[in-house]
mmCIF file of C-alpha atoms in Angstrom:
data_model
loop_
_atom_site.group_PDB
_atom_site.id
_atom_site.type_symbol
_atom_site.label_atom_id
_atom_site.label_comp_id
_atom_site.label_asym_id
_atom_site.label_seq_id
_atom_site.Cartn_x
_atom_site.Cartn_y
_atom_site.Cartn_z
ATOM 1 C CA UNK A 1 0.991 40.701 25.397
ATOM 2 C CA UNK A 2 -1.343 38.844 27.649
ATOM 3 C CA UNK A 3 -3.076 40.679 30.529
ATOM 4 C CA UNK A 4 -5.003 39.320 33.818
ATOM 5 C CA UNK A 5 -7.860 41.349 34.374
ATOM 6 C CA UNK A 6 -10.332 41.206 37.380
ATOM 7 C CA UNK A 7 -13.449 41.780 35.587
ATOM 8 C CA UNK A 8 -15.743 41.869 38.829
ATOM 9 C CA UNK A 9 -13.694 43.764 41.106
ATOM 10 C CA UNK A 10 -12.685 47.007 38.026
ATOM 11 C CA UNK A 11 -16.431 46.514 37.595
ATOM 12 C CA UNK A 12 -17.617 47.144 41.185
ATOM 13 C CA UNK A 13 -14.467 49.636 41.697
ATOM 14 C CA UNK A 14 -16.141 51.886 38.417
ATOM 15 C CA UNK A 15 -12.792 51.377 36.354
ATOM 16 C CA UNK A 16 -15.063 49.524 33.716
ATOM 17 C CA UNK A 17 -18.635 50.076 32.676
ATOM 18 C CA UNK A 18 -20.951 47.163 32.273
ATOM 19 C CA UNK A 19 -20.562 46.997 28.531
ATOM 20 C CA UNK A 20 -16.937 46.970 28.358
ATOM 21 C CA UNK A 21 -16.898 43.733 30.874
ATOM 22 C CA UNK A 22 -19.122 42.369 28.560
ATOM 23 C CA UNK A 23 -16.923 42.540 25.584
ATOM 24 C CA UNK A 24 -13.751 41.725 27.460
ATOM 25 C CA UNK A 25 -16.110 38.203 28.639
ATOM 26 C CA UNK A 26 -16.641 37.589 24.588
ATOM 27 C CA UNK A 27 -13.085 38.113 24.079
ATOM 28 C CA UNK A 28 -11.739 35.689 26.510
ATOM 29 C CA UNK A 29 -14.484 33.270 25.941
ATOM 30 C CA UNK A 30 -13.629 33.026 22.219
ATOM 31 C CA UNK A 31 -9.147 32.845 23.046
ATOM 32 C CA UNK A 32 -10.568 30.449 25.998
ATOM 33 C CA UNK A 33 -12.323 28.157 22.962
ATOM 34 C CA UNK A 34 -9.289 29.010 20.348
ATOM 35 C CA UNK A 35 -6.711 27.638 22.973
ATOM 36 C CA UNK A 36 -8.681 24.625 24.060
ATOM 37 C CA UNK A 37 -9.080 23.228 20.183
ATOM 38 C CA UNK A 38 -5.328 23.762 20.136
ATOM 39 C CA UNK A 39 -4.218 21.518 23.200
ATOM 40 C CA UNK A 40 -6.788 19.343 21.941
ATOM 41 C CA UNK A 41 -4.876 19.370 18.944
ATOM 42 C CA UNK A 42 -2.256 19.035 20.241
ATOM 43 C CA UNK A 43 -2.687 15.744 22.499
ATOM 44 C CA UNK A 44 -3.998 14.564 19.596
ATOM 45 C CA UNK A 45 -0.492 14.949 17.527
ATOM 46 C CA UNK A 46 1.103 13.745 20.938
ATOM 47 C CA UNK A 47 -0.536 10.626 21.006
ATOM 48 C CA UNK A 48 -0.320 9.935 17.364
ATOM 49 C CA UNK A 49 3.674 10.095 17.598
ATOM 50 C CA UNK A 50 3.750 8.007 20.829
ATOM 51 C CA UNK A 51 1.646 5.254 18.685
ATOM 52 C CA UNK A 52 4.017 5.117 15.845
ATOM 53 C CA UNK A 53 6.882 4.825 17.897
ATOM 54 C CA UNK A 54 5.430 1.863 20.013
ATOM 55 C CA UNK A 55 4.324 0.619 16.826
ATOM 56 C CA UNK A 56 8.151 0.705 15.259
ATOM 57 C CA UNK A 57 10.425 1.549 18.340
ATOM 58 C CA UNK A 58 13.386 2.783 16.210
ATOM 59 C CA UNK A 59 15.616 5.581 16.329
ATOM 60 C CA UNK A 60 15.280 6.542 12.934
ATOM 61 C CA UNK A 61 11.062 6.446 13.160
ATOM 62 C CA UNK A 62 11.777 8.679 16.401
ATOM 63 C CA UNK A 63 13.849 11.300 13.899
ATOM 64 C CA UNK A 64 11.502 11.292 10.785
ATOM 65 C CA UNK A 65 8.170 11.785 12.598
ATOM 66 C CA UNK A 66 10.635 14.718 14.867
ATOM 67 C CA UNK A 67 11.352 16.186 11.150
ATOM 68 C CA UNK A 68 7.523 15.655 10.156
ATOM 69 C CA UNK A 69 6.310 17.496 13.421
ATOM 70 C CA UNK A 70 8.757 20.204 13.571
ATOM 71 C CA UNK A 71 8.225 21.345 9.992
ATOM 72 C CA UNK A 72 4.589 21.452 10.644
ATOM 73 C CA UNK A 73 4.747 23.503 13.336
ATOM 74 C CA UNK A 74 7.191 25.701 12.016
ATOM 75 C CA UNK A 75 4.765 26.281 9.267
ATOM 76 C CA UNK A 76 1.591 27.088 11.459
ATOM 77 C CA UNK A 77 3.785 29.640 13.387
ATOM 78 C CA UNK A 78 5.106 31.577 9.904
ATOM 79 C CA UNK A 79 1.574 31.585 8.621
ATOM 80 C CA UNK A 80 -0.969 32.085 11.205
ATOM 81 C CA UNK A 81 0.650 32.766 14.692
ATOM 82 C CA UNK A 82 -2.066 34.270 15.847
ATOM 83 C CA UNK A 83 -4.768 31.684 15.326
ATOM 84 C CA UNK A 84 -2.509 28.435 15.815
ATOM 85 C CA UNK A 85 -0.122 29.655 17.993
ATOM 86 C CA UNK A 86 -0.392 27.106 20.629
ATOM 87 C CA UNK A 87 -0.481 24.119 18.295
ATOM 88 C CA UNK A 88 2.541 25.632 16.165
ATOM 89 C CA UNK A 89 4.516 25.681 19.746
ATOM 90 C CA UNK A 90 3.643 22.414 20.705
ATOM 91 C CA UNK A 91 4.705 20.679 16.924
ATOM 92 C CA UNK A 92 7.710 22.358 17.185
ATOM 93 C CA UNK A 93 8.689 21.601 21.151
ATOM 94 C CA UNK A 94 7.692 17.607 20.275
ATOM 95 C CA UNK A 95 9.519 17.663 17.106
ATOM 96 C CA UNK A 96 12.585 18.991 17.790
ATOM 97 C CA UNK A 97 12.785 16.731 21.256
ATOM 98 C CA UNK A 98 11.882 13.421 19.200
ATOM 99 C CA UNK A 99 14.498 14.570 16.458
ATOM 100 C CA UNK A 100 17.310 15.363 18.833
ATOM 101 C CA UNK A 101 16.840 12.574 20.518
ATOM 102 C CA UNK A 102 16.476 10.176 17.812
ATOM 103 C CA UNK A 103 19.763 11.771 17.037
ATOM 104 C CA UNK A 104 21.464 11.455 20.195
ATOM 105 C CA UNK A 105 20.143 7.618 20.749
ATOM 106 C CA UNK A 106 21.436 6.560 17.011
ATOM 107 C CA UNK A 107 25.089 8.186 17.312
ATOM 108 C CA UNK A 108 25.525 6.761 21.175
ATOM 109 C CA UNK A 109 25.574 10.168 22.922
ATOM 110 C CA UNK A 110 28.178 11.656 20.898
ATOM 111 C CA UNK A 111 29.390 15.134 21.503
ATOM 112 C CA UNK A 112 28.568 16.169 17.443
ATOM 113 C CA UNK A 113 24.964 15.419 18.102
ATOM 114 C CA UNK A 114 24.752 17.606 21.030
ATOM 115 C CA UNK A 115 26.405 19.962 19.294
ATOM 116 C CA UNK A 116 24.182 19.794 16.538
ATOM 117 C CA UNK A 117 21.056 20.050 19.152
ATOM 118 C CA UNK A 118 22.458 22.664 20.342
ATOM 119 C CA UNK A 119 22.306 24.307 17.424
ATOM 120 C CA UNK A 120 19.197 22.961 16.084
ATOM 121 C CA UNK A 121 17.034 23.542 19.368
ATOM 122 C CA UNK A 122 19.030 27.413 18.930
ATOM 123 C CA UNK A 123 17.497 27.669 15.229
ATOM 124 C CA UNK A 124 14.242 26.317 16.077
ATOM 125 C CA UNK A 125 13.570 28.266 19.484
ATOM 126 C CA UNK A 126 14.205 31.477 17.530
ATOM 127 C CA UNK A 127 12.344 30.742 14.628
ATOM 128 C CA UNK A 128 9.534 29.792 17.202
ATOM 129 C CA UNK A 129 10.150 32.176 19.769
ATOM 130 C CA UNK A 130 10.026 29.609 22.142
ATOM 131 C CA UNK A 131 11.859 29.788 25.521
ATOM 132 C CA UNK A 132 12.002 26.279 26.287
ATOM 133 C CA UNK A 133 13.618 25.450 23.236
ATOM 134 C CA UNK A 134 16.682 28.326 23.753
ATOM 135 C CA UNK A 135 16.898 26.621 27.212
ATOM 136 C CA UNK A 136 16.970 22.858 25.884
ATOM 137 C CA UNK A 137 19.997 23.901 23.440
ATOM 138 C CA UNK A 138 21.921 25.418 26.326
ATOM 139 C CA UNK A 139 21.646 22.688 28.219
ATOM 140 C CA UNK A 140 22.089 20.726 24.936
ATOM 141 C CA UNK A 141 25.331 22.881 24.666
ATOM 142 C CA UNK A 142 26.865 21.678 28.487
ATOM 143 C CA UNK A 143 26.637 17.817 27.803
ATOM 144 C CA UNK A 144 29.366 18.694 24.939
ATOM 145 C CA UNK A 145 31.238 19.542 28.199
ATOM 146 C CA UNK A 146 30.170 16.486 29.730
ATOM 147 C CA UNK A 147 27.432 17.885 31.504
ATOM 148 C CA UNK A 148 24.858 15.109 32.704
ATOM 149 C CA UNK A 149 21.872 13.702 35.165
ATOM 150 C CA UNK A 150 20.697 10.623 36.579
ATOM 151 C CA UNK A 151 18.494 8.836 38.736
ATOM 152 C CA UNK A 152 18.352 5.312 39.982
ATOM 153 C CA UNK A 153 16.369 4.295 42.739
ATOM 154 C CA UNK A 154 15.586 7.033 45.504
ATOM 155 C CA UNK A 155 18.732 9.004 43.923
ATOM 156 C CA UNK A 156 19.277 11.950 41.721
ATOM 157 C CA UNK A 157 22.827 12.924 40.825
ATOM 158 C CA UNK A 158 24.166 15.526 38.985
ATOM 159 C CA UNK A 159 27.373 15.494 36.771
ATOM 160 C CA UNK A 160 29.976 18.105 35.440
ATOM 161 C CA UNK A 161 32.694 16.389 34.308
ATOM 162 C CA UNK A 162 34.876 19.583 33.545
ATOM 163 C CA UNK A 163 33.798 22.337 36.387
ATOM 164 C CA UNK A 164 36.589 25.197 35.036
ATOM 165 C CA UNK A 165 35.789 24.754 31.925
ATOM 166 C CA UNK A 166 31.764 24.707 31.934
ATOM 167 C CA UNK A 167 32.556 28.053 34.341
ATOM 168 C CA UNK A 168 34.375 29.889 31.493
ATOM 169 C CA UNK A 169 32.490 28.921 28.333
ATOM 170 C CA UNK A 170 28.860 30.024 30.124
ATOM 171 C CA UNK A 171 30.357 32.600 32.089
ATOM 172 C CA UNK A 172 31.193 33.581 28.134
ATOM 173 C CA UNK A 173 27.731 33.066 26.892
ATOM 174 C CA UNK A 174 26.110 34.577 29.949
ATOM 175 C CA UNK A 175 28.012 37.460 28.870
ATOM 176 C CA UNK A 176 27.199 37.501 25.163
ATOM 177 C CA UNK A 177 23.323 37.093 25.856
ATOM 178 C CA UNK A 178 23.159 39.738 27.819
ATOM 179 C CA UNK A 179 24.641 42.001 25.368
ATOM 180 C CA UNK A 180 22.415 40.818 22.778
ATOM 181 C CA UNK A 181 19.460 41.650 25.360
ATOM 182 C CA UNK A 182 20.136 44.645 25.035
ATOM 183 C CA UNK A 183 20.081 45.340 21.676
ATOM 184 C CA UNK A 184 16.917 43.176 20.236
ATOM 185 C CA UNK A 185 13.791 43.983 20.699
ATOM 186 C CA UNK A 186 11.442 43.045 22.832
ATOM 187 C CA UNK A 187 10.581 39.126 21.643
ATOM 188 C CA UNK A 188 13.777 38.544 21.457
ATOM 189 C CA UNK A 189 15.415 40.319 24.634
ATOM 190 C CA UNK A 190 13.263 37.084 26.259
ATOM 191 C CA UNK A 191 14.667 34.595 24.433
ATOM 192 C CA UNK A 192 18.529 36.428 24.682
ATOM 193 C CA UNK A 193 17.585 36.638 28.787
ATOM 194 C CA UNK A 194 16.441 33.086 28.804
ATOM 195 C CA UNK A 195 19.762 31.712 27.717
ATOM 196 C CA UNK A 196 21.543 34.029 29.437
ATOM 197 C CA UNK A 197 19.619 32.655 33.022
ATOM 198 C CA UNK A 198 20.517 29.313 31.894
ATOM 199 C CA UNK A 199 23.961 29.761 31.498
ATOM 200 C CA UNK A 200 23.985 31.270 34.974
ATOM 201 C CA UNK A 201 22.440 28.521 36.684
ATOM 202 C CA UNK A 202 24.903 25.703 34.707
ATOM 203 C CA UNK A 203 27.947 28.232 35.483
ATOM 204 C CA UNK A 204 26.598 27.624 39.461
ATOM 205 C CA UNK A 205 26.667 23.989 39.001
ATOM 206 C CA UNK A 206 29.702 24.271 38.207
ATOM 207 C CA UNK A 207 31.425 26.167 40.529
ATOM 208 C CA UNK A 208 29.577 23.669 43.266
ATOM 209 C CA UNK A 209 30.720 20.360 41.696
ATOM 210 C CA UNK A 210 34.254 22.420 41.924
ATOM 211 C CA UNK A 211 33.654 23.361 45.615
ATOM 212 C CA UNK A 212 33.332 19.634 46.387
ATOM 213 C CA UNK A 213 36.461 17.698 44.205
ATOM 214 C CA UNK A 214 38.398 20.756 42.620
ATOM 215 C CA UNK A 215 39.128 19.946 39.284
ATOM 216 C CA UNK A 216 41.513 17.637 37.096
ATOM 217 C CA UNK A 217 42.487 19.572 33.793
ATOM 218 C CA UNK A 218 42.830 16.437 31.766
ATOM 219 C CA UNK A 219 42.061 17.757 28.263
ATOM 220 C CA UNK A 220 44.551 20.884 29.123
ATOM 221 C CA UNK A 221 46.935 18.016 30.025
ATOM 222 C CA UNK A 222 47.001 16.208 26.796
ATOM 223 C CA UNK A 223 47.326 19.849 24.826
ATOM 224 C CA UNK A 224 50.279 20.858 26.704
ATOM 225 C CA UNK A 225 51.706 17.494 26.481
ATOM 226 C CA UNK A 226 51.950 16.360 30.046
ATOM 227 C CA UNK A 227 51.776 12.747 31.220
ATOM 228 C CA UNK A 228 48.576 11.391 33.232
ATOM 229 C CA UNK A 229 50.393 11.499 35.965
ATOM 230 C CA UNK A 230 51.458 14.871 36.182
ATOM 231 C CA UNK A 231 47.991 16.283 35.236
ATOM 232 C CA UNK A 232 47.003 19.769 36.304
ATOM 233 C CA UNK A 233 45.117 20.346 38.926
ATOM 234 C CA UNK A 234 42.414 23.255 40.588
ATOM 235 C CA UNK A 235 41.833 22.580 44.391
ATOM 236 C CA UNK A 236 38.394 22.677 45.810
ATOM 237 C CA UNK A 237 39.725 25.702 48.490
ATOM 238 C CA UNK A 238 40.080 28.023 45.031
ATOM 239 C CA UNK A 239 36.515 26.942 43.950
ATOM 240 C CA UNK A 240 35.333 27.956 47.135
ATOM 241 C CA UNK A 241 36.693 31.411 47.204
ATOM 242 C CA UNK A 242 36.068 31.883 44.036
ATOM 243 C CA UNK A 243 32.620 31.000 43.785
ATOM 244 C CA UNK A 244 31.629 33.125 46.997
ATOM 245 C CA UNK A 245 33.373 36.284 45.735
ATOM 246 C CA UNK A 246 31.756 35.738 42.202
ATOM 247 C CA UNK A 247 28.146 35.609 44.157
ATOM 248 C CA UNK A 248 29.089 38.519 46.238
ATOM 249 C CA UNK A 249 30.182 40.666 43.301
ATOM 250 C CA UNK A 250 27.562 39.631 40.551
ATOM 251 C CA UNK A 251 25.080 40.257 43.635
ATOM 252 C CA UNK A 252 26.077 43.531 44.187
ATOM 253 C CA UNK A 253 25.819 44.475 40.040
ATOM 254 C CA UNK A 254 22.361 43.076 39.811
ATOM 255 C CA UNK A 255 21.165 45.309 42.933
ATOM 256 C CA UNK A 256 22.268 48.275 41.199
ATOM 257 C CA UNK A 257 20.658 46.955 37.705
ATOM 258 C CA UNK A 258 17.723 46.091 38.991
ATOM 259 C CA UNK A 259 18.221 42.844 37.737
ATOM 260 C CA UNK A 260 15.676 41.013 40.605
ATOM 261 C CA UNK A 261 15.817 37.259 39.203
ATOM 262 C CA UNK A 262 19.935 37.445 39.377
ATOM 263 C CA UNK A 263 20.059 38.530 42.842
ATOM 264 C CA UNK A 264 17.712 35.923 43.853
ATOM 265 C CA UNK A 265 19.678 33.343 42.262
ATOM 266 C CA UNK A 266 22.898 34.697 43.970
ATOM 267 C CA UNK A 267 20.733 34.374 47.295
ATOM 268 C CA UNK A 268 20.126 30.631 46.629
ATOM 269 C CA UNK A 269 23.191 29.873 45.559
ATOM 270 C CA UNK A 270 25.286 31.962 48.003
ATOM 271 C CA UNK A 271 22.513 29.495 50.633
ATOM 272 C CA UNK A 272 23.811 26.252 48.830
ATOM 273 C CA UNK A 273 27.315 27.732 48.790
ATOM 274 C CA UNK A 274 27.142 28.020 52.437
ATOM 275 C CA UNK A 275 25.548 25.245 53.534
ATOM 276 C CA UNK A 276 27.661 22.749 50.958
ATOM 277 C CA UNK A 277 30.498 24.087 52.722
ATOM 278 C CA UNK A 278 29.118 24.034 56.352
ATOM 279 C CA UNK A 279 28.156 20.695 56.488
ATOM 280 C CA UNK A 280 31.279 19.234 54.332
ATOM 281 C CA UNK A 281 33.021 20.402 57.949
ATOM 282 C CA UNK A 282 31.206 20.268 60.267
ATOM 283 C CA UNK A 283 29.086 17.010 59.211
ATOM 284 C CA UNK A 284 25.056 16.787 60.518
ATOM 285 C CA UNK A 285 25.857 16.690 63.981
ATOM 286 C CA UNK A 286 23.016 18.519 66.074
ATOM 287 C CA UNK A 287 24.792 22.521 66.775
ATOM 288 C CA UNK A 288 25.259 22.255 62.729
ATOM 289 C CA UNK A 289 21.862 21.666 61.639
ATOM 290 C CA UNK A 290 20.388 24.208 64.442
ATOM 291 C CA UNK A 291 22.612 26.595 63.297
ATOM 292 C CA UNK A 292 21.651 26.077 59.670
ATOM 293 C CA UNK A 293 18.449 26.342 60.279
ATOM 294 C CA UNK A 294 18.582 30.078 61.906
ATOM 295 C CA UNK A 295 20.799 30.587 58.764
ATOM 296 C CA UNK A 296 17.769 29.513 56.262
ATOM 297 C CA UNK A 297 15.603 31.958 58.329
ATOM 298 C CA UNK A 298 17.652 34.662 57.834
ATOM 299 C CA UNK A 299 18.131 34.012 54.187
ATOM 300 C CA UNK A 300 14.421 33.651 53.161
ATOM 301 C CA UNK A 301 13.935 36.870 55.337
ATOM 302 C CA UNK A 302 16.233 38.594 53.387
ATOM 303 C CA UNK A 303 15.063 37.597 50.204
ATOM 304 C CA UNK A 304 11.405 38.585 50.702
ATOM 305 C CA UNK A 305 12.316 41.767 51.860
ATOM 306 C CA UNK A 306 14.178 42.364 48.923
ATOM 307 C CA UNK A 307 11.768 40.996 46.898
ATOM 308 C CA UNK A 308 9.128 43.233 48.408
ATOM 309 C CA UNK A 309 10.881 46.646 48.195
ATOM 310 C CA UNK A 310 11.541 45.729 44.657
ATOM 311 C CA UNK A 311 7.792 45.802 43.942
ATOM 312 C CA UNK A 312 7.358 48.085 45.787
ATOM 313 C CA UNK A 313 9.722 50.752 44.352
ATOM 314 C CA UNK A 314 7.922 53.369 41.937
ATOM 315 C CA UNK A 315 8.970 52.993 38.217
#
């Protein structure tokens, strides 16, 4: 567990005497040098796999030297965490990204390599108890749904090509993670919650992507045997109730949990919810953006109040 410490101010407030500031200044100056020759280290690994893949720009280069770098830093982590603990999580974060990619990139985007990221990136995050990596194989996980981004000039876009079902399946995960929170310990309980937040922001998307087209259940179609012309159908109107009563409700559960990140993501989404649905009808005509504005005031309000009485309640 890392702490931040105010040396000078516990030292002129008598919590610490002189000699114990002195040793806690030896002990950060020697993790200050250990974690500096590990990013150094590190770019140093960084730029060596940039170099080999200008040198042989191939997909397969991309997954071998992924496979190289992973396995070393999986290695520094089992054997000496402690020492090379920044370097291990670095290896591993650039290895698994070059080898899922390479993977992705040589089978065209197909939904088995995702799914195999997903699980790889799952494997790997866990065996290095690395956040990121639980978070790249949930979001590895959605583009099996179809999930995707873009940009092209001066525009970022969004995609969720099947709103209902990205809603259930990470509604679904949300739901497992938590309950796995709750039993592991401590390491993992960060990792479980990390998915589990995730999942709650992708389950979002997808209720706003719903809000703004509804949803055409084409794979449901072809299961049930119905032509393309008589596919089934979710209106936008249900995604809108929908989504507001599940802010509302989950809202309401996190207050009483004390679950502080969740109701601040219900805040910002409820905001989006609002305004998404606002302007769709009313369009940016002057009343709608002064009124929208007042609204964002009263939001952020809200939120830092809640934020401070939260910190402000005794444990």
């Amino acid at each position: 567990m890392k702490v931040v410490l105010d040396l000078s101010q516990l030292l002129e407030d008598g919590e610490i005497t002189q000699a114990e500031a002195d040793k806690l200044k030896r002990l950060s100056v020697k993790s200050t040098g250990s974690l500096a020759f590990n990013i150094l280290i590190g770019f140093g690994v960084i730029a060596v796999a940039i170099g080999t893949i200008a040198l042989i720009p191939d997909a397969l280069t991309g997954i071998i030297l992924g496979a190289i770098v992973l396995g070393f830093g999986l290695v520094l982590l089992h054997y000496s965490r402690l020492e090379w603990g920044v370097l291990g999580n670095i290896c591993v974060i650039l290895g698994a990204l070059g080898l899922g990619g390479g993977v992705v990139y040589m089978t065209e985007g197909s939904v088995w390599a995702f799914l195999g990221g997903a699980i790889g990136f799952t494997i790997a995050g866990v065996i290095a108890r690395s956040g990121l990596l639980i978070a790249l194989s949930v979001l590895a996980l959605s583009s099996v749904l179809g999930a995707r981004t873009g940009y092209f000039h001066a525009s970022y876009f969004l995609g969720i090509k099947e709103p209902t079902l990205t809603i259930i399946a990470f509604s679904l995960i949300t739901l497992a993670c938590y309950q796995v929170s709750l039993m592991a310990g401590a390491v993992y309980e960060r990792l479980a919650l990390m998915a589990a937040r995730v999942s709650i922001l992708l389950v979002n998307f997808g209720f706003w992507i719903g809000s703004l087209w509804g949803d055409r259940l084409e794979q449901l179609t072809g299961v049930l045997g119905r032509t393309k012309e008589n596919v089934l159908t979710i209106p936008r109107l249900y995604f809108v109730i929908g989504w507001a009563l599940a802010l509302v409700a989950f809202a309401v559960w996190a207050m009483r949990n004390d679950r502080r990140w969740v109701v601040n993501v219900c805040a910002v989404f409820g905001a989006i919810h609002f305004y998404t649905q606002f302007f769709e009808r009313l369009g940016p005509n002057p009343f709608a953006i002064l009124l929208g504005g007042v609204s964002a005031l009263g939001i952020a309000i809200a939120i830092w109040q809640f934020n401070k009485k939260a910190v402000a309640k005794p444990s």
